[in-house]
mmCIF file of C-alpha atoms in Angstrom:
data_model
loop_
_atom_site.group_PDB
_atom_site.id
_atom_site.type_symbol
_atom_site.label_atom_id
_atom_site.label_comp_id
_atom_site.label_asym_id
_atom_site.label_seq_id
_atom_site.Cartn_x
_atom_site.Cartn_y
_atom_site.Cartn_z
ATOM 1 C CA UNK A 1 4.110 23.113 -6.029
ATOM 2 C CA UNK A 2 5.698 20.550 -6.550
ATOM 3 C CA UNK A 3 9.474 20.968 -5.330
ATOM 4 C CA UNK A 4 11.963 18.581 -6.206
ATOM 5 C CA UNK A 5 15.874 18.260 -5.452
ATOM 6 C CA UNK A 6 18.125 17.551 -8.864
ATOM 7 C CA UNK A 7 18.577 14.506 -9.507
ATOM 8 C CA UNK A 8 22.270 12.947 -10.291
ATOM 9 C CA UNK A 9 21.683 11.143 -13.607
ATOM 10 C CA UNK A 10 24.898 9.497 -13.130
ATOM 11 C CA UNK A 11 23.570 7.390 -10.724
ATOM 12 C CA UNK A 12 20.868 5.379 -12.445
ATOM 13 C CA UNK A 13 18.732 2.556 -12.360
ATOM 14 C CA UNK A 14 17.736 1.239 -15.741
ATOM 15 C CA UNK A 15 15.812 4.367 -17.200
ATOM 16 C CA UNK A 16 13.974 3.973 -19.951
ATOM 17 C CA UNK A 17 11.808 7.274 -19.998
ATOM 18 C CA UNK A 18 11.974 10.131 -18.411
ATOM 19 C CA UNK A 19 9.410 11.824 -15.844
ATOM 20 C CA UNK A 20 7.471 14.616 -17.292
ATOM 21 C CA UNK A 21 8.157 17.414 -14.720
ATOM 22 C CA UNK A 22 7.103 21.077 -15.660
ATOM 23 C CA UNK A 23 9.272 23.612 -14.199
ATOM 24 C CA UNK A 24 6.630 24.787 -11.559
ATOM 25 C CA UNK A 25 5.045 21.460 -11.638
ATOM 26 C CA UNK A 26 1.127 21.234 -10.441
ATOM 27 C CA UNK A 27 -0.088 18.420 -8.409
ATOM 28 C CA UNK A 28 -2.957 18.083 -10.955
ATOM 29 C CA UNK A 29 -0.848 17.773 -13.802
ATOM 30 C CA UNK A 30 1.894 15.548 -11.878
ATOM 31 C CA UNK A 31 2.841 12.836 -14.440
ATOM 32 C CA UNK A 32 2.648 11.478 -17.346
ATOM 33 C CA UNK A 33 3.150 7.419 -16.337
ATOM 34 C CA UNK A 34 3.993 7.025 -20.412
ATOM 35 C CA UNK A 35 7.402 8.632 -19.206
ATOM 36 C CA UNK A 36 8.099 7.137 -16.520
ATOM 37 C CA UNK A 37 11.949 6.317 -15.020
ATOM 38 C CA UNK A 38 12.759 5.007 -11.892
ATOM 39 C CA UNK A 39 16.377 6.198 -9.801
ATOM 40 C CA UNK A 40 18.218 3.820 -7.685
ATOM 41 C CA UNK A 41 20.610 5.125 -4.811
ATOM 42 C CA UNK A 42 19.780 8.509 -5.326
ATOM 43 C CA UNK A 43 16.349 9.835 -5.554
ATOM 44 C CA UNK A 44 14.170 12.958 -4.351
ATOM 45 C CA UNK A 45 14.755 13.574 -0.519
ATOM 46 C CA UNK A 46 11.452 15.807 -0.353
ATOM 47 C CA UNK A 47 8.214 16.499 -2.452
ATOM 48 C CA UNK A 48 5.421 18.961 -1.362
ATOM 49 C CA UNK A 49 2.325 19.212 -1.990
ATOM 50 C CA UNK A 50 0.441 22.467 -0.784
ATOM 51 C CA UNK A 51 -2.530 22.305 -2.391
ATOM 52 C CA UNK A 52 -6.049 21.473 -1.245
ATOM 53 C CA UNK A 53 -8.396 18.964 -1.440
ATOM 54 C CA UNK A 54 -10.677 18.761 -4.358
ATOM 55 C CA UNK A 55 -13.442 17.438 -2.257
ATOM 56 C CA UNK A 56 -13.244 20.369 0.019
ATOM 57 C CA UNK A 57 -16.484 22.440 0.592
ATOM 58 C CA UNK A 58 -16.107 25.824 1.536
ATOM 59 C CA UNK A 59 -18.032 27.093 5.190
ATOM 60 C CA UNK A 60 -17.303 30.524 6.887
ATOM 61 C CA UNK A 61 -14.028 28.923 8.441
ATOM 62 C CA UNK A 62 -13.001 27.158 4.887
ATOM 63 C CA UNK A 63 -13.604 23.819 6.640
ATOM 64 C CA UNK A 64 -15.739 20.633 6.466
ATOM 65 C CA UNK A 65 -16.027 16.818 6.672
ATOM 66 C CA UNK A 66 -17.627 15.271 4.171
ATOM 67 C CA UNK A 67 -18.052 11.323 4.183
ATOM 68 C CA UNK A 68 -16.263 9.995 1.340
ATOM 69 C CA UNK A 69 -15.746 6.287 2.758
ATOM 70 C CA UNK A 70 -18.064 4.816 -0.384
ATOM 71 C CA UNK A 71 -15.027 5.381 -3.094
ATOM 72 C CA UNK A 72 -12.922 2.545 -3.991
ATOM 73 C CA UNK A 73 -9.772 4.585 -3.292
ATOM 74 C CA UNK A 74 -11.391 4.860 0.404
ATOM 75 C CA UNK A 75 -11.294 1.072 0.743
ATOM 76 C CA UNK A 76 -8.101 0.800 -0.662
ATOM 77 C CA UNK A 77 -6.591 3.662 1.033
ATOM 78 C CA UNK A 78 -7.707 2.365 4.289
ATOM 79 C CA UNK A 79 -5.754 -1.377 3.296
ATOM 80 C CA UNK A 80 -2.558 0.301 2.738
ATOM 81 C CA UNK A 81 -2.395 2.230 5.951
ATOM 82 C CA UNK A 82 -3.879 -0.370 8.021
ATOM 83 C CA UNK A 83 -0.913 -2.105 6.488
ATOM 84 C CA UNK A 84 1.719 0.530 6.174
ATOM 85 C CA UNK A 85 0.569 3.355 7.535
ATOM 86 C CA UNK A 86 0.554 5.125 10.909
ATOM 87 C CA UNK A 87 -2.121 7.501 12.805
ATOM 88 C CA UNK A 88 -0.321 9.698 15.221
ATOM 89 C CA UNK A 89 -1.820 11.809 17.592
ATOM 90 C CA UNK A 90 -0.140 14.319 19.803
ATOM 91 C CA UNK A 91 -0.294 13.353 23.432
ATOM 92 C CA UNK A 92 0.439 17.032 24.654
ATOM 93 C CA UNK A 93 -0.207 20.376 23.347
ATOM 94 C CA UNK A 94 3.230 21.286 22.591
ATOM 95 C CA UNK A 95 6.542 19.848 22.633
ATOM 96 C CA UNK A 96 8.739 20.064 25.963
ATOM 97 C CA UNK A 97 10.610 23.215 23.223
ATOM 98 C CA UNK A 98 7.140 24.808 23.608
ATOM 99 C CA UNK A 99 6.448 24.152 19.717
ATOM 100 C CA UNK A 100 2.883 22.985 19.078
ATOM 101 C CA UNK A 101 2.120 19.026 18.833
ATOM 102 C CA UNK A 102 0.396 18.154 15.487
ATOM 103 C CA UNK A 103 -1.461 14.345 14.684
ATOM 104 C CA UNK A 104 -0.192 13.332 11.115
ATOM 105 C CA UNK A 105 -1.069 10.238 9.058
ATOM 106 C CA UNK A 106 2.111 8.680 7.427
ATOM 107 C CA UNK A 107 2.334 5.968 4.402
ATOM 108 C CA UNK A 108 5.578 4.538 3.837
ATOM 109 C CA UNK A 109 6.315 2.858 0.315
ATOM 110 C CA UNK A 110 9.366 1.140 -0.652
ATOM 111 C CA UNK A 111 12.223 3.582 -2.662
ATOM 112 C CA UNK A 112 11.041 1.636 -5.732
ATOM 113 C CA UNK A 113 7.038 2.394 -5.335
ATOM 114 C CA UNK A 114 8.081 5.957 -5.894
ATOM 115 C CA UNK A 115 5.496 6.341 -9.002
ATOM 116 C CA UNK A 116 2.335 5.081 -6.193
ATOM 117 C CA UNK A 117 3.436 7.568 -3.589
ATOM 118 C CA UNK A 118 3.438 10.256 -6.099
ATOM 119 C CA UNK A 119 0.029 9.187 -7.783
ATOM 120 C CA UNK A 120 -1.684 9.308 -3.793
ATOM 121 C CA UNK A 121 -0.333 12.339 -3.287
ATOM 122 C CA UNK A 122 -1.824 13.960 -6.371
ATOM 123 C CA UNK A 123 -5.046 12.448 -5.757
ATOM 124 C CA UNK A 124 -5.244 13.615 -1.982
ATOM 125 C CA UNK A 125 -3.439 16.997 -3.239
ATOM 126 C CA UNK A 126 -2.035 17.029 0.004
ATOM 127 C CA UNK A 127 1.092 15.826 2.023
ATOM 128 C CA UNK A 128 5.039 15.976 1.704
ATOM 129 C CA UNK A 129 6.923 13.305 0.286
ATOM 130 C CA UNK A 130 10.373 12.559 2.476
ATOM 131 C CA UNK A 131 13.171 10.248 1.726
ATOM 132 C CA UNK A 132 13.327 7.907 4.665
ATOM 133 C CA UNK A 133 17.826 7.963 5.768
ATOM 134 C CA UNK A 134 19.167 4.550 6.143
ATOM 135 C CA UNK A 135 16.004 2.662 4.727
ATOM 136 C CA UNK A 136 14.901 2.318 1.304
ATOM 137 C CA UNK A 137 11.843 4.021 1.622
ATOM 138 C CA UNK A 138 9.724 7.137 1.232
ATOM 139 C CA UNK A 139 7.304 8.441 4.139
ATOM 140 C CA UNK A 140 4.182 9.893 2.434
ATOM 141 C CA UNK A 141 2.680 12.500 5.541
ATOM 142 C CA UNK A 142 -0.097 14.215 5.992
ATOM 143 C CA UNK A 143 -0.658 17.053 8.432
ATOM 144 C CA UNK A 144 -2.651 19.863 7.522
ATOM 145 C CA UNK A 145 -5.866 19.801 8.446
ATOM 146 C CA UNK A 146 -7.448 19.822 5.503
ATOM 147 C CA UNK A 147 -5.536 16.826 4.874
ATOM 148 C CA UNK A 148 -6.715 15.102 8.112
ATOM 149 C CA UNK A 149 -10.141 15.630 7.345
ATOM 150 C CA UNK A 150 -9.971 14.163 4.018
ATOM 151 C CA UNK A 151 -7.938 11.502 4.595
ATOM 152 C CA UNK A 152 -10.480 10.604 7.609
ATOM 153 C CA UNK A 153 -13.193 11.033 5.597
ATOM 154 C CA UNK A 154 -11.858 8.702 3.694
ATOM 155 C CA UNK A 155 -10.891 5.638 5.464
ATOM 156 C CA UNK A 156 -13.493 6.084 8.236
ATOM 157 C CA UNK A 157 -15.632 3.162 8.042
ATOM 158 C CA UNK A 158 -13.333 0.930 6.345
ATOM 159 C CA UNK A 159 -11.100 0.018 8.624
ATOM 160 C CA UNK A 160 -10.694 -3.914 9.341
ATOM 161 C CA UNK A 161 -7.574 -4.029 12.010
ATOM 162 C CA UNK A 162 -6.766 -2.412 15.732
ATOM 163 C CA UNK A 163 -5.509 0.471 13.737
ATOM 164 C CA UNK A 164 -8.854 1.623 14.220
ATOM 165 C CA UNK A 165 -8.523 2.970 17.488
ATOM 166 C CA UNK A 166 -5.122 5.508 16.176
ATOM 167 C CA UNK A 167 -7.961 6.746 14.136
ATOM 168 C CA UNK A 168 -10.691 6.895 16.818
ATOM 169 C CA UNK A 169 -8.202 8.918 18.945
ATOM 170 C CA UNK A 170 -7.523 11.434 15.809
ATOM 171 C CA UNK A 171 -11.072 11.468 15.066
ATOM 172 C CA UNK A 172 -10.997 12.961 19.392
ATOM 173 C CA UNK A 173 -8.783 14.916 18.748
ATOM 174 C CA UNK A 174 -10.019 16.730 15.573
ATOM 175 C CA UNK A 175 -13.324 17.116 16.866
ATOM 176 C CA UNK A 176 -12.599 18.494 20.081
ATOM 177 C CA UNK A 177 -9.625 21.165 18.208
ATOM 178 C CA UNK A 178 -12.455 22.700 15.993
ATOM 179 C CA UNK A 179 -15.415 21.372 17.462
ATOM 180 C CA UNK A 180 -16.210 25.241 17.299
ATOM 181 C CA UNK A 181 -15.834 25.563 13.780
ATOM 182 C CA UNK A 182 -18.456 22.493 13.116
ATOM 183 C CA UNK A 183 -16.471 19.708 13.017
ATOM 184 C CA UNK A 184 -18.142 16.937 14.869
ATOM 185 C CA UNK A 185 -16.702 13.555 13.018
ATOM 186 C CA UNK A 186 -18.608 9.881 14.102
ATOM 187 C CA UNK A 187 -16.668 7.629 14.674
ATOM 188 C CA UNK A 188 -17.586 4.026 12.690
ATOM 189 C CA UNK A 189 -16.830 0.720 13.725
ATOM 190 C CA UNK A 190 -14.695 -1.584 12.451
ATOM 191 C CA UNK A 191 -16.083 -3.497 8.711
ATOM 192 C CA UNK A 192 -16.688 -6.548 8.509
ATOM 193 C CA UNK A 193 -17.976 -6.544 4.842
ATOM 194 C CA UNK A 194 -17.171 -9.230 2.672
ATOM 195 C CA UNK A 195 -13.765 -8.866 1.014
ATOM 196 C CA UNK A 196 -14.596 -9.535 -2.204
ATOM 197 C CA UNK A 197 -16.748 -6.251 -1.938
ATOM 198 C CA UNK A 198 -14.060 -3.499 -1.925
ATOM 199 C CA UNK A 199 -10.442 -2.881 -2.530
ATOM 200 C CA UNK A 200 -9.296 -3.006 1.153
ATOM 201 C CA UNK A 201 -7.346 -6.342 1.141
ATOM 202 C CA UNK A 202 -5.281 -4.758 -2.318
ATOM 203 C CA UNK A 203 -4.337 -2.099 0.209
ATOM 204 C CA UNK A 204 -3.476 -4.418 2.091
ATOM 205 C CA UNK A 205 -1.576 -6.945 0.567
ATOM 206 C CA UNK A 206 0.234 -3.710 -1.475
ATOM 207 C CA UNK A 207 1.819 -3.205 2.121
ATOM 208 C CA UNK A 208 2.293 -6.681 3.419
ATOM 209 C CA UNK A 209 1.526 -9.516 1.082
ATOM 210 C CA UNK A 210 4.333 -11.367 -0.968
ATOM 211 C CA UNK A 211 4.124 -13.125 -4.311
ATOM 212 C CA UNK A 212 5.821 -16.613 -3.806
ATOM 213 C CA UNK A 213 7.793 -18.732 -6.601
ATOM 214 C CA UNK A 214 10.277 -21.518 -5.047
ATOM 215 C CA UNK A 215 11.738 -24.279 -7.518
ATOM 216 C CA UNK A 216 13.738 -27.319 -5.842
ATOM 217 C CA UNK A 217 15.576 -28.986 -8.831
ATOM 218 C CA UNK A 218 18.388 -31.014 -6.667
ATOM 219 C CA UNK A 219 16.747 -33.993 -6.191
ATOM 220 C CA UNK A 220 15.503 -36.727 -8.024
ATOM 221 C CA UNK A 221 11.642 -35.144 -8.046
ATOM 222 C CA UNK A 222 11.765 -31.446 -8.439
ATOM 223 C CA UNK A 223 9.545 -29.391 -6.873
ATOM 224 C CA UNK A 224 7.579 -26.026 -7.830
ATOM 225 C CA UNK A 225 5.396 -24.107 -5.408
ATOM 226 C CA UNK A 226 3.134 -21.066 -6.683
ATOM 227 C CA UNK A 227 2.306 -18.918 -3.040
ATOM 228 C CA UNK A 228 1.325 -16.105 -1.832
ATOM 229 C CA UNK A 229 1.774 -15.073 1.615
ATOM 230 C CA UNK A 230 1.289 -12.180 3.967
ATOM 231 C CA UNK A 231 2.834 -11.794 7.580
ATOM 232 C CA UNK A 232 2.239 -9.806 10.740
ATOM 233 C CA UNK A 233 3.602 -9.224 13.891
ATOM 234 C CA UNK A 234 1.134 -11.161 16.739
ATOM 235 C CA UNK A 235 1.043 -8.609 19.784
ATOM 236 C CA UNK A 236 0.822 -4.803 18.238
ATOM 237 C CA UNK A 237 2.533 -2.259 19.512
ATOM 238 C CA UNK A 238 -0.329 -1.377 22.075
ATOM 239 C CA UNK A 239 -0.028 -4.829 23.455
ATOM 240 C CA UNK A 240 -3.306 -5.628 21.163
ATOM 241 C CA UNK A 241 -3.331 -9.390 19.515
ATOM 242 C CA UNK A 242 -3.775 -9.251 15.450
ATOM 243 C CA UNK A 243 -5.658 -12.733 14.665
ATOM 244 C CA UNK A 244 -8.928 -11.692 14.272
ATOM 245 C CA UNK A 245 -8.272 -9.771 11.206
ATOM 246 C CA UNK A 246 -6.050 -12.727 9.851
ATOM 247 C CA UNK A 247 -8.445 -15.312 10.267
ATOM 248 C CA UNK A 248 -10.781 -13.493 8.206
ATOM 249 C CA UNK A 249 -8.264 -12.813 5.417
ATOM 250 C CA UNK A 250 -7.082 -16.758 5.638
ATOM 251 C CA UNK A 251 -11.131 -17.984 4.931
ATOM 252 C CA UNK A 252 -10.860 -15.924 2.332
ATOM 253 C CA UNK A 253 -7.991 -17.467 1.015
ATOM 254 C CA UNK A 254 -9.228 -20.868 1.822
ATOM 255 C CA UNK A 255 -6.377 -21.031 3.966
ATOM 256 C CA UNK A 256 -5.304 -21.045 8.027
ATOM 257 C CA UNK A 257 -3.571 -18.377 10.398
ATOM 258 C CA UNK A 258 0.003 -20.151 11.427
ATOM 259 C CA UNK A 259 1.929 -18.270 14.154
ATOM 260 C CA UNK A 260 5.674 -18.434 13.140
ATOM 261 C CA UNK A 261 8.974 -17.275 14.723
ATOM 262 C CA UNK A 262 7.228 -17.877 17.937
ATOM 263 C CA UNK A 263 11.104 -18.735 19.534
ATOM 264 C CA UNK A 264 11.621 -14.461 18.448
ATOM 265 C CA UNK A 265 11.000 -11.314 20.802
ATOM 266 C CA UNK A 266 8.429 -10.100 17.834
ATOM 267 C CA UNK A 267 6.608 -13.184 17.101
ATOM 268 C CA UNK A 268 4.387 -13.443 13.960
ATOM 269 C CA UNK A 269 1.492 -14.773 12.207
ATOM 270 C CA UNK A 270 1.319 -15.931 8.994
ATOM 271 C CA UNK A 271 -1.470 -16.802 6.420
ATOM 272 C CA UNK A 272 -0.033 -18.806 3.188
ATOM 273 C CA UNK A 273 -2.076 -19.977 0.255
ATOM 274 C CA UNK A 274 -1.858 -23.970 0.753
ATOM 275 C CA UNK A 275 -3.701 -24.799 -2.957
ATOM 276 C CA UNK A 276 -4.698 -23.886 -6.369
ATOM 277 C CA UNK A 277 -8.220 -22.804 -5.039
ATOM 278 C CA UNK A 278 -6.947 -20.627 -3.106
ATOM 279 C CA UNK A 279 -4.482 -18.856 -5.498
ATOM 280 C CA UNK A 280 -7.963 -18.682 -8.056
ATOM 281 C CA UNK A 281 -9.911 -17.276 -4.899
ATOM 282 C CA UNK A 282 -6.891 -14.314 -5.169
ATOM 283 C CA UNK A 283 -6.341 -14.274 -8.944
ATOM 284 C CA UNK A 284 -10.156 -13.359 -9.177
ATOM 285 C CA UNK A 285 -10.201 -10.569 -6.560
ATOM 286 C CA UNK A 286 -6.922 -8.955 -7.891
ATOM 287 C CA UNK A 287 -8.402 -8.730 -11.199
ATOM 288 C CA UNK A 288 -11.119 -7.343 -9.757
ATOM 289 C CA UNK A 289 -9.779 -4.830 -7.436
ATOM 290 C CA UNK A 290 -5.860 -4.398 -8.492
ATOM 291 C CA UNK A 291 -2.419 -3.353 -7.320
ATOM 292 C CA UNK A 292 -1.053 -0.525 -8.465
ATOM 293 C CA UNK A 293 2.372 -0.566 -6.912
ATOM 294 C CA UNK A 294 5.380 -2.736 -8.092
ATOM 295 C CA UNK A 295 4.089 -5.739 -6.469
ATOM 296 C CA UNK A 296 1.279 -5.586 -9.243
ATOM 297 C CA UNK A 297 4.507 -6.274 -11.181
ATOM 298 C CA UNK A 298 5.439 -9.473 -9.260
ATOM 299 C CA UNK A 299 1.344 -10.699 -9.308
ATOM 300 C CA UNK A 300 1.650 -10.536 -12.999
ATOM 301 C CA UNK A 301 4.403 -13.303 -13.175
ATOM 302 C CA UNK A 302 3.083 -14.920 -10.319
ATOM 303 C CA UNK A 303 -0.249 -15.322 -12.526
ATOM 304 C CA UNK A 304 2.199 -16.485 -15.055
ATOM 305 C CA UNK A 305 3.391 -19.306 -13.120
ATOM 306 C CA UNK A 306 -0.097 -19.689 -11.829
ATOM 307 C CA UNK A 307 -0.928 -20.744 -15.575
ATOM 308 C CA UNK A 308 1.441 -23.874 -15.160
ATOM 309 C CA UNK A 309 -0.401 -25.104 -12.406
ATOM 310 C CA UNK A 310 -3.961 -24.418 -13.849
ATOM 311 C CA UNK A 311 -2.624 -26.926 -16.868
ATOM 312 C CA UNK A 312 -0.885 -29.471 -14.875
ATOM 313 C CA UNK A 313 2.489 -28.756 -16.514
ATOM 314 C CA UNK A 314 4.173 -27.355 -13.824
ATOM 315 C CA UNK A 315 6.443 -30.106 -13.130
ATOM 316 C CA UNK A 316 7.717 -31.237 -16.585
ATOM 317 C CA UNK A 317 11.396 -30.226 -16.801
ATOM 318 C CA UNK A 318 11.090 -27.968 -20.079
ATOM 319 C CA UNK A 319 8.222 -25.565 -17.869
ATOM 320 C CA UNK A 320 10.627 -25.618 -14.490
ATOM 321 C CA UNK A 321 13.362 -24.162 -16.819
ATOM 322 C CA UNK A 322 10.325 -21.229 -17.493
ATOM 323 C CA UNK A 323 9.571 -20.880 -14.380
ATOM 324 C CA UNK A 324 12.251 -20.364 -13.092
ATOM 325 C CA UNK A 325 13.406 -17.805 -15.188
ATOM 326 C CA UNK A 326 10.138 -15.994 -14.691
ATOM 327 C CA UNK A 327 11.209 -16.079 -10.595
ATOM 328 C CA UNK A 328 14.351 -14.693 -11.376
ATOM 329 C CA UNK A 329 13.405 -11.209 -12.480
ATOM 330 C CA UNK A 330 10.151 -10.825 -9.625
ATOM 331 C CA UNK A 331 10.464 -9.288 -6.630
ATOM 332 C CA UNK A 332 14.015 -8.391 -5.205
ATOM 333 C CA UNK A 333 15.495 -9.370 -8.729
ATOM 334 C CA UNK A 334 13.502 -7.195 -10.493
ATOM 335 C CA UNK A 335 15.065 -4.646 -12.821
ATOM 336 C CA UNK A 336 12.679 -3.715 -14.892
ATOM 337 C CA UNK A 337 9.573 -1.889 -13.958
ATOM 338 C CA UNK A 338 7.004 -0.184 -15.738
ATOM 339 C CA UNK A 339 4.138 1.557 -14.685
ATOM 340 C CA UNK A 340 1.273 1.946 -17.483
ATOM 341 C CA UNK A 341 -0.810 0.560 -14.974
ATOM 342 C CA UNK A 342 -0.795 3.159 -12.716
ATOM 343 C CA UNK A 343 -3.000 5.010 -15.623
ATOM 344 C CA UNK A 344 -6.225 3.027 -14.009
ATOM 345 C CA UNK A 345 -5.745 4.335 -10.209
ATOM 346 C CA UNK A 346 -8.572 5.015 -8.556
ATOM 347 C CA UNK A 347 -9.242 8.822 -8.124
ATOM 348 C CA UNK A 348 -11.897 11.264 -5.987
ATOM 349 C CA UNK A 349 -14.534 12.277 -8.862
#
């Protein structure tokens, strides 16, 4: 069952259509994406889903681990979690107040990506989606045993970053806690398959990628840039260096990793496309393994600008004006959102 607090229609974005919600809306019939509107400033604070996953196979204890790491949604979710997710495993069985501690997997979404968060919740048939106060974000939290088993079965074997250490801690917790019920999950190693062979990178871009268009017209030599970039902190919260997997991404995009903000407490690595060929590699990849959040709309506008580079017309004054117009509605400047592309989201079937 989905629980949605009343919405205040007086505080509204550009609302082109309505979210269709039945009086008792099931997760299996959550949204018709031809009728989605996005609200700003006041949005649902809690959306819960307690339906068991469709992939669950009943045992005498109603628990089962089934390897689902080969699915496209598995790679996508692994990339998304490694970019904007957290795997939390309790160090003690009970808190200082005596409450039982449970592990969880959390994924953060910007407010404007609520439809994507709802779609993922719908496919997993598990989790609670809550508004994070003081931040423009929703958090999808999976903490039921069924949900943790399902999500672990999806991403185990598809991890490319050191966040695999947290996943392994979760697997250890599940194996110890439920060994008597037949749970024995193998810990798979890092995935080093080619990036263009699956949807991992699209999930990671969904979390941390940025499609950039820059224009400079104040000089006698106007300049236009069409680049993609993503950044990660150099050292994660466990003291581990993030360089290796970023080098893998940079090589794929015919680019390199650059250290930035080196004089700041949290220095970062940045991967940025530096030429047309690198952008074309990314275009081919995302046409095969697409984005599904609002970033998909930025990507489509970015492609419009990239087309000028393909034709070599990006320096012509008339086309620079067209590029500036396209840029004016991208990223944080976007006010119009359409969600038809979510109809093609991956499923667990």
